[in-house]
Amino acid sequence: MTVTTASGSGSGKDPAAAPTAPDTTDFEVTPGRFGGVGPLGESRLTAWGLTSLLVSLYVINYADKAVLGIIAKPLREELGLSASQIGLVGSLFFLTFTIGGFFAGLLNRWMTLRWSLVLLGLCWAAAMLPLIAVAGFAVLLISRLLLGLSEGPTSALLHTAAYAWHPPARRALPGALLAGAASIAKIAIAPLLTVITVSFGWRWALFVLAAAGAVWAVVWLSTWRPGPYIASGKTKKVDETATGETSPADAEPATPWVKIFLAPTFITGALLVMSVYALVSVVLTWLPSYFEDGLGYSQLQSGSMFAFPSIVGLALMLLSSITSDRMITKGASPRVLRVVVPSVGVLISGVLLFLLPSISTPMVCVLILSVGYGFAAMVFPLLNAAIAEICPPRQTAGTLGVFLAIMAIGGLVAPYATGVIVDAAATPAEGYATAFQVLGLVASVCAVLALIFANPARDRTRLRPHAVLTA
């Protein structure tokens, strides 16, 4: 791999030029993905160990989201709630989740990643407790609003922390593992929470999640160290005061935020992930109820089958991300691998979801929904990596924060709209199938827009003239 800067090519240094702050470059990892030493001297084993710890927090994050879908039926029965009320709670969660996402950049400037992630994790745990003590619709609503606000900045900060330990050309796989946390939560955690809910009641499911967040915080404080590729604002100030030097992660000049947010790749990418996240939020909120009320499965069967779409999604995310990293390092087009491939996957998903209302066999419905969800899920790690490339390293948290906050708007609208459609339909099965069909159509339109307008290499060249990557 060759890195060029504004002053030349090759190593990025001009012997005749006067000494200046180094241009930011993209670093390639030495042979051995999981072992050895990286180009900045970091231990790759440490990098992947800390990435695993970040993934575990994201698993808890998604379990917190998914638990509402798991406890929805017993909660409705105990509190006398309608489907629209549960859908409203799910949508309002994503309202504060969206608002919280815009604070990722500010948190990254005010606090180190060590303390910002601990603070957020403990807030999640605290948000679970009121509903355990005092059950009611108002308490449920407030609890989910607080949970959404504290979970909003998490995704951008977790991606920033992971990217800090991985060079740009190798970020799709760690991004896939983070995105795959949703699948891991539904494959491994959702069945466990279902058993707990059926055996001990829905309050115990919330208590287990609160305890898991507290335990993670203790482990995190004892193990986390900042990575060499991206530094938080707080870390940067400490480094400059102590050494008087600028790290490679902070050397590149900042780009005006407006230019980043108006880049075609950012706009169409945000629309695409927003449409897919609408599907994800409906799955999190409604899938067990769809399996149970719409397709006739038992509560235990529905909780177990909750994992089926996630198994397909995790497999396709890992496959596409590993392939993407390997091919990009060998000179393949980043646009093809990080825009075209996931966009085509979303188009396939849209076609499958559009066919769902015409299917009457329950197991075929489960299969179509699972495969469609899996193809759509590829978009998250690949587009996140593409968006991180169009902005300077110091602006990664802020850029991803806004990108993912826009993404969460899909979760704001979709769960409530699904509840309204189900309440208005002749049967629950018809209502759920119609909702998934609409989601497929919207996602397909957004995928076409991304195929036409998104080009990370073009926008990177325009927005980052001091760090241009060539094959």
Tab-separated table of C-alpha atoms in Angstrom:
chain	number	residue	atom	x	y	z
A	1	MET	CA	0.000	0.000	0.000
A	2	THR	CA	1.248	3.489	-0.866
A	3	VAL	CA	0.285	6.625	0.990
A	4	THR	CA	0.419	10.021	-0.615
A	5	THR	CA	0.054	13.429	0.946
A	6	ALA	CA	-0.416	16.912	-0.401
A	7	SER	CA	3.311	17.204	-0.910
A	8	GLY	CA	4.079	14.029	-2.814
A	9	SER	CA	3.873	10.248	-2.921
A	10	GLY	CA	5.550	7.187	-1.540
A	11	SER	CA	6.278	7.604	2.157
A	12	GLY	CA	4.604	11.012	2.206
A	13	LYS	CA	7.830	12.960	2.968
A	14	ASP	CA	9.591	15.487	0.762
A	15	PRO	CA	13.322	15.662	1.627
A	16	ALA	CA	13.546	19.193	0.252
A	17	ALA	CA	10.601	20.525	2.185
A	18	ALA	CA	10.966	22.486	5.374
A	19	PRO	CA	10.034	20.598	8.550
A	20	THR	CA	6.307	20.709	9.173
A	21	ALA	CA	3.786	18.815	11.219
A	22	PRO	CA	3.491	15.343	9.707
A	23	ASP	CA	0.570	14.615	7.416
A	24	THR	CA	-1.804	11.976	8.653
A	25	THR	CA	-1.282	8.698	6.870
A	26	ASP	CA	-3.096	5.412	6.697
A	27	PHE	CA	-1.163	2.592	8.283
A	28	GLU	CA	-0.960	-1.000	7.213
A	29	VAL	CA	-0.691	-3.776	9.741
A	30	THR	CA	2.239	-6.114	9.555
A	31	PRO	CA	1.433	-9.753	8.668
A	32	GLY	CA	-0.706	-11.464	11.263
A	33	ARG	CA	-4.148	-10.048	11.924
A	34	PHE	CA	-4.411	-11.044	15.578
A	35	GLY	CA	-0.778	-11.215	16.694
A	36	GLY	CA	2.507	-9.366	16.379
A	37	VAL	CA	3.199	-5.645	16.482
A	38	GLY	CA	1.435	-2.961	14.471
A	39	PRO	CA	3.119	-0.161	12.489
A	40	LEU	CA	3.030	2.218	15.463
A	41	GLY	CA	4.446	-0.379	17.839
A	42	GLU	CA	1.106	-1.396	19.354
A	43	SER	CA	0.444	-4.997	20.325
A	44	ARG	CA	-2.120	-6.500	17.971
A	45	LEU	CA	-3.104	-8.963	20.706
A	46	THR	CA	-3.898	-6.017	22.979
A	47	ALA	CA	-5.803	-4.337	20.167
A	48	TRP	CA	-8.058	-7.335	19.651
A	49	GLY	CA	-8.439	-7.979	23.370
A	50	LEU	CA	-9.693	-4.439	23.942
A	51	THR	CA	-11.882	-4.694	20.847
A	52	SER	CA	-13.480	-7.791	22.400
A	53	LEU	CA	-14.166	-5.829	25.578
A	54	LEU	CA	-15.833	-3.095	23.521
A	55	VAL	CA	-17.934	-5.707	21.731
A	56	SER	CA	-19.081	-7.100	25.094
A	57	LEU	CA	-20.355	-3.648	26.100
A	58	TYR	CA	-22.210	-3.368	22.820
A	59	VAL	CA	-23.790	-6.769	23.464
A	60	ILE	CA	-25.156	-5.408	26.757
A	61	ASN	CA	-26.260	-2.278	24.892
A	62	TYR	CA	-28.304	-4.274	22.399
A	63	ALA	CA	-29.666	-6.591	25.073
A	64	ASP	CA	-31.000	-3.485	26.832
A	65	LYS	CA	-32.790	-2.549	23.607
A	66	ALA	CA	-34.032	-6.077	22.864
A	67	VAL	CA	-35.436	-6.767	26.319
A	68	LEU	CA	-38.539	-4.673	25.612
A	69	GLY	CA	-39.489	-7.018	22.783
A	70	ILE	CA	-38.907	-10.050	25.013
A	71	ILE	CA	-40.996	-8.783	27.937
A	72	ALA	CA	-43.572	-6.979	25.764
A	73	LYS	CA	-46.361	-9.564	26.093
A	74	PRO	CA	-46.203	-10.168	29.888
A	75	LEU	CA	-45.732	-6.429	30.359
A	76	ARG	CA	-48.822	-5.692	28.250
A	77	GLU	CA	-50.847	-8.238	30.165
A	78	GLU	CA	-49.768	-7.003	33.611
A	79	LEU	CA	-50.148	-3.291	32.869
A	80	GLY	CA	-53.058	-3.543	30.417
A	81	LEU	CA	-51.222	-1.863	27.542
A	82	SER	CA	-52.132	-1.847	23.848
A	83	ALA	CA	-49.802	-2.668	20.948
A	84	SER	CA	-49.723	1.036	20.048
A	85	GLN	CA	-48.549	1.950	23.558
A	86	ILE	CA	-45.709	-0.567	23.441
A	87	GLY	CA	-44.811	0.718	19.973
A	88	LEU	CA	-44.896	4.303	21.288
A	89	VAL	CA	-42.475	3.383	24.079
A	90	GLY	CA	-40.184	1.749	21.517
A	91	SER	CA	-40.273	4.803	19.262
A	92	LEU	CA	-39.771	7.349	22.061
A	93	PHE	CA	-36.742	5.360	23.198
A	94	PHE	CA	-35.232	6.113	19.804
A	95	LEU	CA	-36.178	9.801	20.144
A	96	THR	CA	-33.852	10.272	23.108
A	97	PHE	CA	-31.434	7.777	21.548
A	98	THR	CA	-31.204	10.068	18.515
A	99	ILE	CA	-30.756	13.166	20.662
A	100	GLY	CA	-28.076	11.452	22.725
A	101	GLY	CA	-26.129	10.538	19.605
A	102	PHE	CA	-25.405	14.180	18.875
A	103	PHE	CA	-23.494	14.415	22.183
A	104	ALA	CA	-20.866	11.822	21.203
A	105	GLY	CA	-18.428	14.424	19.887
A	106	LEU	CA	-18.845	16.615	22.969
A	107	LEU	CA	-18.302	13.699	25.338
A	108	ASN	CA	-15.179	12.754	23.401
A	109	ARG	CA	-13.852	16.291	23.934
A	110	TRP	CA	-14.826	16.585	27.591
A	111	MET	CA	-13.797	13.146	28.850
A	112	THR	CA	-11.450	10.326	27.988
A	113	LEU	CA	-12.987	7.216	26.469
A	114	ARG	CA	-12.242	5.362	29.704
A	115	TRP	CA	-14.573	7.537	31.760
A	116	SER	CA	-17.185	8.411	29.164
A	117	LEU	CA	-17.989	4.742	28.460
A	118	VAL	CA	-18.063	3.879	32.166
A	119	LEU	CA	-20.468	6.756	32.780
A	120	LEU	CA	-22.771	5.620	29.985
A	121	GLY	CA	-22.706	1.963	31.048
A	122	LEU	CA	-23.645	2.814	34.630
A	123	CYS	CA	-26.446	5.074	33.398
A	124	TRP	CA	-27.905	2.134	31.448
A	125	ALA	CA	-27.872	0.003	34.587
A	126	ALA	CA	-29.536	2.742	36.627
A	127	ALA	CA	-32.251	3.243	33.994
A	128	MET	CA	-33.385	-0.383	34.419
A	129	LEU	CA	-34.062	-0.139	38.144
A	130	PRO	CA	-37.151	2.154	38.442
A	131	LEU	CA	-39.389	-0.207	36.449
A	132	ILE	CA	-38.371	-3.104	38.690
A	133	ALA	CA	-39.500	-1.184	41.767
A	134	VAL	CA	-42.583	0.611	40.443
A	135	ALA	CA	-44.300	-0.912	37.394
A	136	GLY	CA	-46.503	1.404	35.340
A	137	PHE	CA	-46.778	2.905	31.887
A	138	ALA	CA	-45.343	6.272	32.969
A	139	VAL	CA	-42.381	4.603	34.699
A	140	LEU	CA	-41.815	2.359	31.667
A	141	LEU	CA	-41.824	5.395	29.395
A	142	ILE	CA	-39.434	7.447	31.555
A	143	SER	CA	-37.114	4.467	32.053
A	144	ARG	CA	-36.826	3.868	28.309
A	145	LEU	CA	-36.367	7.581	27.614
A	146	LEU	CA	-33.433	7.738	30.056
A	147	LEU	CA	-31.994	4.533	28.619
A	148	GLY	CA	-32.204	5.932	25.084
A	149	LEU	CA	-30.507	9.195	26.057
A	150	SER	CA	-27.593	7.403	27.714
A	151	GLU	CA	-27.234	4.820	24.930
A	152	GLY	CA	-27.296	7.431	22.146
A	153	PRO	CA	-23.588	8.404	22.185
A	154	THR	CA	-22.393	4.851	22.768
A	155	SER	CA	-22.058	3.550	19.219
A	156	ALA	CA	-19.903	6.444	17.994
A	157	LEU	CA	-17.656	6.266	21.071
A	158	LEU	CA	-17.287	2.485	20.817
A	159	HIS	CA	-16.351	2.725	17.138
A	160	THR	CA	-13.903	5.527	17.942
A	161	ALA	CA	-12.305	3.417	20.683
A	162	ALA	CA	-12.026	0.394	18.370
A	163	TYR	CA	-10.709	2.423	15.422
A	164	ALA	CA	-8.072	3.900	17.761
A	165	TRP	CA	-6.462	0.446	17.826
A	166	HIS	CA	-6.853	-0.436	14.114
A	167	PRO	CA	-5.474	1.286	10.986
A	168	PRO	CA	-8.055	2.507	8.436
A	169	ALA	CA	-7.594	-0.310	5.932
A	170	ARG	CA	-8.343	-2.882	8.653
A	171	ARG	CA	-11.411	-1.342	10.263
A	172	ALA	CA	-14.238	-3.271	8.595
A	173	LEU	CA	-13.718	-6.399	10.724
A	174	PRO	CA	-13.680	-4.643	14.125
A	175	GLY	CA	-16.648	-2.635	12.859
A	176	ALA	CA	-18.410	-5.887	11.928
A	177	LEU	CA	-17.763	-7.322	15.373
A	178	LEU	CA	-19.275	-4.213	16.939
A	179	ALA	CA	-22.249	-4.277	14.589
A	180	GLY	CA	-22.495	-8.007	15.213
A	181	ALA	CA	-23.053	-7.322	18.894
A	182	ALA	CA	-26.733	-6.965	18.045
A	183	SER	CA	-26.673	-10.462	16.584
A	184	ILE	CA	-24.711	-11.857	19.510
A	185	ALA	CA	-27.227	-10.318	21.913
A	186	LYS	CA	-30.126	-11.957	20.088
A	187	ILE	CA	-28.347	-15.287	19.559
A	188	ALA	CA	-26.872	-15.735	23.047
A	189	ILE	CA	-28.585	-13.269	25.379
A	190	ALA	CA	-32.185	-13.077	24.122
A	191	PRO	CA	-32.901	-16.810	24.675
A	192	LEU	CA	-31.421	-16.517	28.177
A	193	LEU	CA	-33.559	-13.458	28.936
A	194	THR	CA	-36.589	-15.320	27.579
A	195	VAL	CA	-35.969	-18.254	29.927
A	196	ILE	CA	-35.517	-15.839	32.835
A	197	THR	CA	-38.722	-14.006	31.913
A	198	VAL	CA	-40.759	-17.219	31.582
A	199	SER	CA	-39.291	-18.810	34.720
A	200	PHE	CA	-38.913	-15.872	37.114
A	201	GLY	CA	-40.793	-12.932	35.607
A	202	TRP	CA	-39.866	-9.912	33.481
A	203	ARG	CA	-38.412	-7.941	36.419
A	204	TRP	CA	-35.568	-10.425	36.789
A	205	ALA	CA	-34.613	-9.938	33.136
A	206	LEU	CA	-34.149	-6.212	33.795
A	207	PHE	CA	-32.172	-6.890	36.979
A	208	VAL	CA	-29.751	-9.226	35.186
A	209	LEU	CA	-29.043	-6.561	32.548
A	210	ALA	CA	-28.423	-3.888	35.196
A	211	ALA	CA	-25.971	-6.174	36.996
A	212	ALA	CA	-24.153	-6.996	33.740
A	213	GLY	CA	-23.571	-3.285	33.049
A	214	ALA	CA	-22.098	-2.736	36.510
A	215	VAL	CA	-19.743	-5.716	36.193
A	216	TRP	CA	-18.529	-4.529	32.782
A	217	ALA	CA	-17.671	-1.097	34.181
A	218	VAL	CA	-15.334	-2.643	36.776
A	219	VAL	CA	-13.508	-4.734	34.143
A	220	TRP	CA	-13.241	-1.774	31.755
A	221	LEU	CA	-11.640	0.552	34.312
A	222	SER	CA	-8.922	-1.981	35.035
A	223	THR	CA	-7.978	-2.823	31.439
A	224	TRP	CA	-8.563	0.035	28.961
A	225	ARG	CA	-5.644	1.931	27.381
A	226	PRO	CA	-5.867	4.548	24.567
A	227	GLY	CA	-4.914	3.360	21.078
A	228	PRO	CA	-2.392	5.112	18.758
A	229	TYR	CA	-4.585	5.873	15.737
A	230	ILE	CA	-7.275	8.136	17.206
A	231	ALA	CA	-7.070	10.165	20.394
A	232	SER	CA	-9.932	11.762	22.287
A	233	GLY	CA	-9.783	15.519	22.829
A	234	LYS	CA	-8.861	15.004	26.466
A	235	THR	CA	-6.053	12.587	25.614
A	236	LYS	CA	-4.702	14.891	22.920
A	237	LYS	CA	-4.296	17.779	25.345
A	238	VAL	CA	-2.457	15.629	27.847
A	239	ASP	CA	-0.110	14.286	25.187
A	240	GLU	CA	0.727	17.727	23.788
A	241	THR	CA	1.385	19.186	27.231
A	242	ALA	CA	3.576	16.310	28.272
A	243	THR	CA	5.690	15.885	25.165
A	244	GLY	CA	5.236	18.976	23.049
A	245	GLU	CA	4.688	16.701	20.050
A	246	THR	CA	1.698	15.981	17.849
A	247	SER	CA	0.694	12.343	17.359
A	248	PRO	CA	-0.101	11.063	13.877
A	249	ALA	CA	-3.755	10.763	14.862
A	250	ASP	CA	-3.923	14.515	15.578
A	251	ALA	CA	-1.575	15.895	12.910
A	252	GLU	CA	-4.065	16.253	10.068
A	253	PRO	CA	-5.866	19.622	9.893
A	254	ALA	CA	-9.548	19.649	10.779
A	255	THR	CA	-12.202	19.911	8.070
A	256	PRO	CA	-15.245	22.179	8.536
A	257	TRP	CA	-18.129	20.133	9.904
A	258	VAL	CA	-20.578	21.465	7.327
A	259	LYS	CA	-18.444	20.118	4.479
A	260	ILE	CA	-18.360	16.654	6.056
A	261	PHE	CA	-22.099	16.551	6.726
A	262	LEU	CA	-22.966	17.781	3.215
A	263	ALA	CA	-20.748	15.243	1.462
A	264	PRO	CA	-22.850	12.991	-0.823
A	265	THR	CA	-21.384	9.889	0.806
A	266	PHE	CA	-22.428	11.116	4.244
A	267	ILE	CA	-25.964	12.130	3.189
A	268	THR	CA	-26.872	9.042	1.169
A	269	GLY	CA	-25.050	6.750	3.585
A	270	ALA	CA	-27.034	8.215	6.489
A	271	LEU	CA	-30.313	7.701	4.627
A	272	LEU	CA	-29.387	4.107	3.871
A	273	VAL	CA	-28.410	3.140	7.428
A	274	MET	CA	-31.483	5.001	8.742
A	275	SER	CA	-33.767	2.873	6.582
A	276	VAL	CA	-32.045	-0.345	7.635
A	277	TYR	CA	-32.043	0.702	11.289
A	278	ALA	CA	-35.816	1.130	11.012
A	279	LEU	CA	-35.932	-2.590	10.242
A	280	VAL	CA	-33.572	-3.356	13.134
A	281	SER	CA	-35.691	-1.356	15.595
A	282	VAL	CA	-38.877	-3.133	14.510
A	283	VAL	CA	-37.137	-6.485	14.929
A	284	LEU	CA	-35.946	-5.479	18.398
A	285	THR	CA	-39.373	-4.246	19.467
A	286	TRP	CA	-41.801	-6.527	17.651
A	287	LEU	CA	-40.195	-9.721	16.343
A	288	PRO	CA	-41.087	-12.003	19.313
A	289	SER	CA	-44.647	-10.660	19.224
A	290	TYR	CA	-44.801	-11.266	15.446
A	291	PHE	CA	-43.659	-14.850	15.871
A	292	GLU	CA	-46.103	-15.416	18.731
A	293	ASP	CA	-49.231	-13.454	17.771
A	294	GLY	CA	-48.730	-13.358	13.998
A	295	LEU	CA	-47.314	-16.813	13.259
A	296	GLY	CA	-48.665	-18.835	16.193
A	297	TYR	CA	-45.465	-19.892	17.964
A	298	SER	CA	-45.214	-20.156	21.765
A	299	GLN	CA	-43.495	-17.512	23.891
A	300	LEU	CA	-40.475	-19.749	24.466
A	301	GLN	CA	-40.262	-20.664	20.768
A	302	SER	CA	-40.558	-17.001	19.778
A	303	GLY	CA	-37.777	-15.958	22.141
A	304	SER	CA	-35.526	-18.704	20.799
A	305	MET	CA	-36.270	-17.877	17.151
A	306	PHE	CA	-35.482	-14.226	17.893
A	307	ALA	CA	-31.893	-15.253	17.132
A	308	PHE	CA	-32.531	-16.579	13.610
A	309	PRO	CA	-32.226	-13.250	11.718
A	310	SER	CA	-29.191	-12.378	13.816
A	311	ILE	CA	-27.379	-15.609	12.958
A	312	VAL	CA	-27.725	-14.851	9.254
A	313	GLY	CA	-26.820	-11.190	9.801
A	314	LEU	CA	-23.711	-11.972	11.844
A	315	ALA	CA	-22.458	-14.499	9.291
A	316	LEU	CA	-22.902	-12.102	6.359
A	317	MET	CA	-21.403	-9.141	8.246
A	318	LEU	CA	-18.278	-11.072	9.171
A	319	LEU	CA	-17.903	-12.576	5.696
A	320	SER	CA	-18.333	-9.248	3.905
A	321	SER	CA	-16.076	-7.371	6.342
A	322	ILE	CA	-13.199	-9.861	6.276
A	323	THR	CA	-13.392	-9.956	2.482
A	324	SER	CA	-13.542	-6.162	2.315
A	325	ASP	CA	-10.447	-5.661	4.496
A	326	ARG	CA	-8.397	-8.196	2.582
A	327	MET	CA	-9.355	-6.928	-0.866
A	328	ILE	CA	-8.867	-3.231	-0.013
A	329	THR	CA	-5.345	-3.902	1.262
A	330	LYS	CA	-4.663	-5.591	-2.097
A	331	GLY	CA	-5.842	-2.565	-4.060
A	332	ALA	CA	-9.548	-3.221	-4.641
A	333	SER	CA	-11.977	-0.306	-4.849
A	334	PRO	CA	-13.247	0.840	-1.418
A	335	ARG	CA	-16.410	2.148	-3.080
A	336	VAL	CA	-17.269	-1.254	-4.520
A	337	LEU	CA	-16.632	-3.081	-1.262
A	338	ARG	CA	-17.993	-0.546	1.236
A	339	VAL	CA	-20.843	1.020	-0.754
A	340	VAL	CA	-21.913	-1.122	-3.706
A	341	VAL	CA	-21.830	-4.495	-1.929
A	342	PRO	CA	-23.936	-3.454	1.095
A	343	SER	CA	-26.328	-1.434	-1.088
A	344	VAL	CA	-26.996	-4.475	-3.278
A	345	GLY	CA	-27.521	-6.468	-0.072
A	346	VAL	CA	-30.187	-3.984	1.016
A	347	LEU	CA	-31.879	-4.276	-2.392
A	348	ILE	CA	-32.022	-8.068	-1.982
A	349	SER	CA	-33.481	-7.550	1.494
A	350	GLY	CA	-36.101	-5.178	0.113
A	351	VAL	CA	-37.274	-7.714	-2.464
A	352	LEU	CA	-37.576	-10.467	0.154
A	353	LEU	CA	-39.497	-8.265	2.609
A	354	PHE	CA	-41.819	-7.106	-0.178
A	355	LEU	CA	-42.776	-10.747	-0.762
A	356	LEU	CA	-43.562	-11.416	2.907
A	357	PRO	CA	-47.355	-10.631	2.810
A	358	SER	CA	-47.841	-13.218	0.073
A	359	ILE	CA	-46.372	-16.048	2.205
A	360	SER	CA	-48.742	-18.074	4.390
A	361	THR	CA	-46.403	-20.758	5.783
A	362	PRO	CA	-45.001	-19.616	9.175
A	363	MET	CA	-41.566	-21.217	8.838
A	364	VAL	CA	-41.115	-19.766	5.341
A	365	CYS	CA	-41.960	-16.332	6.763
A	366	VAL	CA	-39.290	-16.801	9.427
A	367	LEU	CA	-36.772	-17.873	6.762
A	368	ILE	CA	-37.516	-14.940	4.415
A	369	LEU	CA	-37.363	-12.417	7.245
A	370	SER	CA	-34.106	-13.891	8.562
A	371	VAL	CA	-32.354	-13.870	5.174
A	372	GLY	CA	-33.653	-10.391	4.343
A	373	TYR	CA	-32.463	-9.036	7.678
A	374	GLY	CA	-29.053	-10.653	7.177
A	375	PHE	CA	-28.444	-9.058	3.782
A	376	ALA	CA	-29.483	-5.638	5.088
A	377	ALA	CA	-27.264	-5.878	8.181
A	378	MET	CA	-24.087	-5.893	6.050
A	379	VAL	CA	-24.522	-2.144	5.612
A	380	PHE	CA	-23.509	-1.181	9.155
A	381	PRO	CA	-19.807	-2.160	9.471
A	382	LEU	CA	-18.977	-1.366	5.854
A	383	LEU	CA	-20.601	2.076	5.737
A	384	ASN	CA	-19.310	3.019	9.192
A	385	ALA	CA	-15.776	2.306	7.985
A	386	ALA	CA	-16.413	4.329	4.819
A	387	ILE	CA	-17.737	7.329	6.756
A	388	ALA	CA	-14.786	7.233	9.168
A	389	GLU	CA	-12.494	7.555	6.147
A	390	ILE	CA	-13.954	10.802	4.776
A	391	CYS	CA	-13.182	12.769	7.976
A	392	PRO	CA	-9.861	13.525	9.739
A	393	PRO	CA	-9.062	11.170	12.652
A	394	ARG	CA	-9.640	13.840	15.294
A	395	GLN	CA	-13.212	14.283	14.008
A	396	THR	CA	-14.132	10.590	13.937
A	397	ALA	CA	-16.253	10.589	17.111
A	398	GLY	CA	-18.168	13.714	16.118
A	399	THR	CA	-18.748	12.539	12.549
A	400	LEU	CA	-19.891	9.072	13.564
A	401	GLY	CA	-21.981	10.579	16.362
A	402	VAL	CA	-24.030	12.647	13.926
A	403	PHE	CA	-24.108	9.833	11.341
A	404	LEU	CA	-25.420	7.315	13.852
A	405	ALA	CA	-27.825	9.815	15.393
A	406	ILE	CA	-29.395	10.301	11.961
A	407	MET	CA	-29.453	6.526	11.609
A	408	ALA	CA	-31.432	6.259	14.845
A	409	ILE	CA	-34.256	8.379	13.397
A	410	GLY	CA	-35.378	5.190	11.660
A	411	GLY	CA	-35.840	3.649	15.084
A	412	LEU	CA	-37.797	6.680	16.220
A	413	VAL	CA	-40.525	6.237	13.605
A	414	ALA	CA	-40.691	2.541	12.757
A	415	PRO	CA	-41.729	0.798	16.034
A	416	TYR	CA	-44.693	3.116	16.633
A	417	ALA	CA	-45.753	2.973	12.979
A	418	THR	CA	-45.645	-0.824	13.168
A	419	GLY	CA	-47.849	-0.813	16.264
A	420	VAL	CA	-50.391	1.411	14.497
A	421	ILE	CA	-50.381	-0.846	11.410
A	422	VAL	CA	-50.854	-3.971	13.561
A	423	ASP	CA	-53.739	-2.417	15.521
A	424	ALA	CA	-55.454	-1.379	12.260
A	425	ALA	CA	-54.934	-4.684	10.406
A	426	ALA	CA	-57.509	-7.458	10.148
A	427	THR	CA	-55.096	-9.896	11.805
A	428	PRO	CA	-51.737	-9.476	13.590
A	429	ALA	CA	-50.023	-11.582	10.915
A	430	GLU	CA	-51.300	-9.295	8.165
A	431	GLY	CA	-50.295	-6.179	10.073
A	432	TYR	CA	-46.737	-7.317	10.770
A	433	ALA	CA	-46.216	-8.534	7.192
A	434	THR	CA	-47.429	-5.205	5.799
A	435	ALA	CA	-45.079	-3.285	8.101
A	436	PHE	CA	-42.089	-5.345	6.961
A	437	GLN	CA	-43.115	-4.821	3.336
A	438	VAL	CA	-43.101	-1.042	3.777
A	439	LEU	CA	-39.684	-1.211	5.446
A	440	GLY	CA	-38.326	-3.166	2.483
A	441	LEU	CA	-39.588	-0.612	-0.037
A	442	VAL	CA	-38.111	2.368	1.817
A	443	ALA	CA	-34.748	0.651	2.256
A	444	SER	CA	-34.607	-0.230	-1.450
A	445	VAL	CA	-35.090	3.407	-2.486
A	446	CYS	CA	-32.308	4.526	-0.131
A	447	ALA	CA	-30.003	1.805	-1.475
A	448	VAL	CA	-30.460	3.092	-5.024
A	449	LEU	CA	-29.572	6.637	-3.894
A	450	ALA	CA	-26.383	5.357	-2.241
A	451	LEU	CA	-25.405	3.422	-5.364
A	452	ILE	CA	-25.741	6.591	-7.422
A	453	PHE	CA	-24.211	9.244	-5.160
A	454	ALA	CA	-21.967	7.661	-2.480
A	455	ASN	CA	-18.225	7.601	-3.251
A	456	PRO	CA	-15.892	7.593	-0.200
A	457	ALA	CA	-12.676	7.956	-2.251
A	458	ARG	CA	-13.980	11.038	-4.055
A	459	ASP	CA	-15.189	12.718	-0.865
A	460	ARG	CA	-12.043	11.739	1.016
A	461	THR	CA	-9.864	13.417	-1.626
A	462	ARG	CA	-11.946	16.579	-1.439
A	463	LEU	CA	-12.274	16.742	2.365
A	464	ARG	CA	-8.820	15.426	3.365
A	465	PRO	CA	-6.202	16.797	0.912
A	466	HIS	CA	-3.377	16.043	3.399
A	467	ALA	CA	-4.126	12.302	3.662
A	468	VAL	CA	-4.863	10.658	0.332
A	469	LEU	CA	-4.709	6.871	0.157
A	470	THR	CA	-3.804	5.185	-3.130
A	471	ALA	CA	-3.370	1.536	-3.953
